[in-house]
Amino acid sequence: MLKEIKIAICLSSFFFLAIFYKLALKPGWIFSFVPNPERSPPQEDVMNQRGRIIFVETTDHLEPSPLASCSVESAARIYQDRSVVYFMKGLKNNTELVSNSAYPAFTLLSAMENVHIRPFQMDALFQETPLLPWYRRVNPDQEVYWRHVSSDACRYALIWKYGGIYMDTDVISLRPISLENFLTAEDLKLMGSAIFGFSHHHPFVWGCMEDFVENYNGADWGYQGPKLLTRRLRALCKLTNFQNVENQTCRNISILHPQRFYPIPYSEWWKYFEVWETNPDFSSSFGLHLWNFMNKEHKTVVAGSNTLVETLYKKYCPTTYKVLLQGSGHTERN
């Protein structure tokens, strides 16, 4: 009889542990340790989809700022039929942070069906590109603008390998752009590197990576970014003045008018943080670059301030606004 009781206890324990294990596999359960496979498809599957939107964080920061969260959220809302991939160097494994993360921005972004947060390593990313020898010999500690030049290198490599649209994490998307191969002009003489798009293995991007290494100058801010794109484009075509708000074409590359993404120029970046009598409708724009690098005064987005940037948050990234700003009394940190 005692033996039968022991067997019954063992079977009951095994049955209980089996149920516990199955529950633990569910991503919403309190002790979940395996991410939901439906929300975390393999990176290869995500990157094999056409027309993806790519963001990159090259520091080890794990909590996206409200501005970065707004950028990713607005892109996910505007490009609902595309994958939005946020690469973060600080992630150390091959999965997204799950929805019960301690970081609220991860929670709200991971809840969006087309947003995928992924880790990356620069050494692996630069494999089979002209950038790898440069990366292995450069000393980040001696670089004046390492965060920026490393970000420039990563965006070229990612677009070369996978194709799609690259965006900085201070770009708010307003409406979708359907072009595949394009550059965005900041003004009549300079191409912007905050937003551009190319198909997989486009030769222009390969040429950018070669130029990056051959003419490297990390001490000149923008030399590996806007200035590089401009000189590569000038090597292909003669640039002319824009007519009205029409775009230009250089071979198979569209050159978008400054109004498309830079209607407020970098010299007037602070206007985003002002209260306007009548807010512009940006009817000629696909998105807005907020020039975060220029914000040396660390101006913030304040809930209830009625500034232009607050209005943009409310309309194009309402979840970020409610959760990270309005809900917690938090202000934007740059």
XYZ file of C-alpha atoms in Angstrom:
334
model
C 0.000 0.000 0.000
C 2.824 2.374 0.934
C 4.520 1.671 -2.374
C 1.338 2.533 -4.276
C 1.006 5.809 -2.364
C 4.607 6.763 -3.245
C 3.964 5.998 -6.908
C 0.799 8.107 -6.846
C 2.700 11.012 -5.241
C 5.467 10.792 -7.860
C 2.971 10.775 -10.716
C 1.129 13.733 -9.237
C 4.393 15.651 -8.832
C 5.386 14.907 -12.409
C 1.969 16.045 -13.658
C 2.202 19.291 -11.641
C 5.721 20.037 -12.943
C 4.585 19.431 -16.520
C 1.756 21.932 -16.116
C 4.150 24.426 -14.464
C 6.614 24.078 -17.351
C 3.926 24.649 -19.979
C 2.732 27.746 -18.168
C 6.276 29.045 -17.939
C 6.552 28.878 -21.695
C 3.785 31.449 -22.063
C 5.248 34.940 -22.519
C 2.564 36.685 -20.491
C 2.981 34.465 -17.415
C 4.756 35.942 -14.424
C 7.619 33.420 -14.530
C 7.958 33.384 -18.285
C 11.520 32.771 -19.481
C 10.978 31.944 -23.154
C 9.923 34.789 -25.495
C 6.829 34.273 -27.588
C 8.019 32.758 -30.909
C 5.150 34.483 -32.717
C 6.452 37.877 -31.513
C 10.110 36.992 -31.973
C 10.596 35.467 -35.427
C 14.173 34.582 -36.334
C 16.220 37.576 -37.419
C 16.690 36.024 -40.849
C 12.915 35.940 -41.385
C 12.499 39.573 -40.354
C 15.391 40.806 -42.494
C 14.310 38.812 -45.547
C 11.120 40.849 -45.794
C 11.128 43.634 -48.372
C 10.901 47.314 -47.553
C 11.825 47.103 -43.871
C 12.510 50.220 -41.779
C 15.808 50.136 -39.872
C 16.856 52.021 -36.725
C 20.222 51.628 -34.970
C 21.452 52.312 -31.423
C 25.262 52.005 -31.359
C 25.753 52.755 -27.643
C 25.156 50.220 -24.879
C 22.031 52.032 -23.677
C 19.162 49.612 -23.201
C 16.278 51.988 -22.519
C 15.135 53.876 -25.636
C 14.613 57.577 -24.963
C 11.112 59.000 -25.470
C 12.325 60.545 -28.747
C 13.681 57.190 -29.984
C 10.463 55.496 -28.878
C 8.438 58.105 -30.761
C 10.529 57.584 -33.899
C 10.065 53.812 -33.864
C 6.374 54.000 -32.930
C 5.561 56.561 -35.616
C 7.305 54.436 -38.263
C 5.438 51.330 -37.108
C 2.113 53.172 -37.366
C 2.832 54.761 -40.743
C 4.396 51.636 -42.295
C 1.999 49.037 -40.920
C 2.683 46.636 -43.797
C 6.447 46.608 -43.157
C 8.757 45.301 -40.463
C 10.345 47.972 -38.284
C 13.654 46.661 -36.920
C 15.408 48.439 -34.061
C 19.001 47.199 -33.750
C 20.568 47.792 -30.337
C 24.221 47.086 -29.631
C 23.561 46.848 -25.878
C 21.460 43.699 -26.213
C 23.602 40.645 -25.584
C 21.403 37.780 -26.760
C 19.426 36.777 -29.822
C 15.931 37.647 -28.652
C 13.851 40.716 -27.964
C 13.395 41.807 -24.366
C 10.056 40.324 -23.375
C 7.008 42.404 -22.609
C 7.494 42.265 -18.817
C 10.804 44.127 -19.170
C 11.723 46.751 -16.585
C 12.065 49.250 -19.444
C 8.683 50.822 -20.301
C 9.766 51.857 -23.816
C 10.568 48.218 -24.618
C 7.189 47.160 -23.336
C 5.207 49.561 -25.493
C 7.343 49.038 -28.619
C 7.395 45.244 -28.289
C 3.602 45.258 -28.108
C 3.452 46.573 -31.686
C 3.085 43.700 -34.129
C 5.565 44.948 -36.729
C 8.306 46.166 -34.349
C 11.298 43.872 -33.793
C 14.111 44.806 -31.394
C 17.322 42.972 -32.208
C 20.919 42.802 -30.936
C 23.924 43.221 -33.187
C 27.708 43.122 -33.031
C 29.717 45.468 -35.217
C 32.411 42.891 -35.969
C 29.798 40.466 -37.303
C 27.859 43.195 -39.125
C 30.951 44.395 -40.999
C 31.907 40.913 -42.210
C 32.162 40.734 -46.027
C 32.142 44.529 -46.364
C 34.972 47.055 -46.896
C 34.332 48.308 -43.352
C 35.786 45.318 -41.479
C 39.529 46.229 -41.791
C 38.737 49.805 -40.730
C 36.775 48.629 -37.706
C 39.540 46.284 -36.556
C 42.235 48.949 -36.685
C 40.318 52.000 -35.412
C 40.572 52.928 -31.709
C 37.196 54.176 -30.436
C 38.829 55.824 -27.404
C 40.790 58.125 -29.697
C 37.830 59.075 -31.870
C 36.203 62.471 -31.333
C 32.848 61.443 -32.792
C 32.901 57.675 -32.342
C 29.175 57.385 -31.658
C 28.406 59.155 -34.925
C 30.994 57.566 -37.222
C 30.200 54.077 -35.915
C 26.519 54.772 -36.515
C 27.308 55.910 -40.059
C 29.224 52.694 -40.707
C 26.436 50.524 -39.289
C 23.693 52.120 -41.379
C 25.649 51.574 -44.623
C 26.362 47.937 -43.740
C 22.776 47.186 -42.743
C 21.267 48.744 -45.857
C 23.878 47.032 -48.049
C 23.189 43.618 -46.547
C 19.423 43.795 -46.200
C 18.051 46.771 -48.114
C 15.238 48.999 -46.877
C 14.917 52.450 -45.368
C 17.285 53.686 -42.686
C 16.074 56.316 -40.197
C 17.758 58.084 -37.294
C 16.053 57.792 -33.931
C 15.086 61.473 -34.050
C 12.924 61.154 -37.175
C 9.142 61.250 -36.785
C 7.292 59.581 -39.668
C 4.228 61.423 -41.016
C 3.222 59.472 -44.118
C 4.712 56.526 -46.049
C 7.274 56.841 -48.812
C 7.033 54.266 -51.594
C 10.407 54.889 -53.273
C 13.080 52.194 -52.991
C 16.337 53.941 -53.936
C 16.538 57.486 -52.611
C 18.580 60.102 -50.794
C 17.205 63.076 -48.879
C 18.588 66.568 -49.458
C 19.090 68.777 -46.397
C 19.509 71.810 -48.623
C 20.609 72.618 -52.160
C 24.170 71.453 -51.561
C 24.110 68.686 -48.943
C 22.555 65.196 -48.768
C 21.233 64.105 -45.377
C 22.214 60.794 -43.793
C 19.330 60.722 -41.282
C 17.034 59.051 -43.812
C 17.841 57.141 -46.990
C 16.729 53.979 -48.703
C 18.247 51.447 -51.096
C 17.598 47.973 -52.373
C 19.640 44.999 -51.227
C 23.264 45.116 -52.491
C 22.851 48.417 -54.288
C 26.219 49.483 -55.798
C 25.877 53.048 -54.496
C 25.946 51.789 -50.907
C 29.002 49.609 -51.612
C 30.742 52.690 -53.005
C 29.842 54.574 -49.822
C 31.518 51.900 -47.688
C 34.641 52.001 -49.870
C 34.775 55.799 -49.628
C 34.224 55.578 -45.868
C 37.439 53.583 -45.477
C 39.598 55.153 -48.196
C 38.858 58.748 -47.169
C 38.249 58.265 -43.457
C 38.324 61.439 -41.365
C 36.733 60.881 -37.987
C 37.712 64.327 -36.708
C 35.409 66.111 -39.164
C 31.807 65.759 -37.983
C 29.572 64.635 -40.813
C 32.462 63.665 -43.102
C 31.445 59.987 -42.968
C 27.737 60.836 -43.190
C 26.129 63.741 -45.101
C 29.402 64.819 -46.718
C 30.172 61.269 -47.848
C 26.753 60.798 -49.446
C 27.093 64.166 -51.168
C 30.515 63.492 -52.678
C 29.477 59.998 -53.803
C 26.403 61.426 -55.516
C 28.427 64.190 -57.168
C 30.722 61.522 -58.588
C 27.711 60.142 -60.452
C 25.728 63.240 -61.433
C 25.807 67.003 -61.541
C 23.526 68.400 -58.861
C 21.248 71.288 -59.812
C 18.927 73.572 -57.882
C 15.527 72.198 -56.949
C 12.497 73.574 -58.771
C 9.575 74.290 -56.430
C 9.195 71.138 -54.318
C 9.991 68.627 -57.051
C 12.455 65.806 -56.527
C 15.443 65.110 -58.757
C 16.839 61.904 -60.222
C 20.423 60.713 -60.566
C 20.516 57.510 -62.608
C 18.201 55.206 -60.615
C 18.427 57.230 -57.392
C 15.727 59.730 -56.406
C 16.980 62.858 -54.643
C 14.211 64.134 -52.422
C 13.542 67.834 -51.965
C 14.512 69.239 -48.511
C 10.816 69.692 -47.723
C 10.353 65.912 -47.686
C 12.214 65.390 -44.382
C 13.917 68.656 -43.448
C 11.239 71.377 -43.747
C 12.703 72.976 -40.614
C 16.459 73.287 -41.285
C 19.121 72.459 -38.697
C 19.800 76.174 -38.119
C 16.234 76.517 -36.810
C 15.974 73.227 -34.908
C 14.682 75.005 -31.782
C 11.426 75.868 -33.567
C 10.196 72.358 -32.798
C 10.220 73.326 -29.113
C 8.253 76.538 -29.566
C 4.537 77.244 -29.397
C 3.261 78.209 -32.844
C 0.249 80.391 -33.434
C -0.723 77.983 -36.226
C 1.148 74.695 -36.497
C 2.448 73.837 -39.992
C 0.736 70.908 -41.693
C 3.936 69.612 -43.345
C 1.850 68.587 -46.340
C 4.947 68.124 -48.525
C 6.796 65.979 -45.956
C 7.085 62.237 -45.413
C 8.740 62.753 -42.043
C 10.565 65.240 -39.839
C 14.160 65.202 -38.647
C 14.316 66.859 -35.218
C 18.097 67.539 -35.297
C 18.738 66.050 -31.857
C 22.496 66.551 -32.245
C 21.933 70.305 -32.415
C 19.986 70.344 -29.156
C 22.918 71.294 -26.918
C 20.519 73.125 -24.610
C 18.733 69.836 -23.895
C 15.315 71.267 -24.597
C 12.636 68.820 -23.551
C 9.193 67.678 -24.597
C 6.873 68.682 -21.759
C 3.337 67.356 -21.467
C 0.864 70.232 -21.609
C 3.331 72.729 -23.110
C 1.471 72.980 -26.450
C 4.775 73.142 -28.325
C 5.035 71.912 -31.901
C 6.929 68.798 -30.852
C 4.317 67.929 -28.232
C 1.633 68.193 -30.902
C 3.646 65.813 -33.112
C 4.012 63.303 -30.273
C 0.275 63.345 -29.600
C -0.575 62.680 -33.240
C 2.164 60.353 -34.504
C 3.337 58.469 -31.395
C 0.376 58.674 -29.011
C 1.380 55.623 -26.955
C 4.839 57.034 -26.291
C 3.236 60.332 -25.332
C 0.734 58.769 -22.932
C 3.075 56.223 -21.328
C 6.446 57.976 -21.229
C 5.426 61.627 -20.988
C 1.854 62.261 -19.935
C 1.357 59.157 -17.798
C 4.499 59.433 -15.699
C 5.083 63.175 -15.670
C 8.307 62.397 -17.523
C 10.061 64.895 -19.756
C 12.129 64.112 -22.818
C 15.810 63.425 -22.162
C 18.184 63.973 -25.073
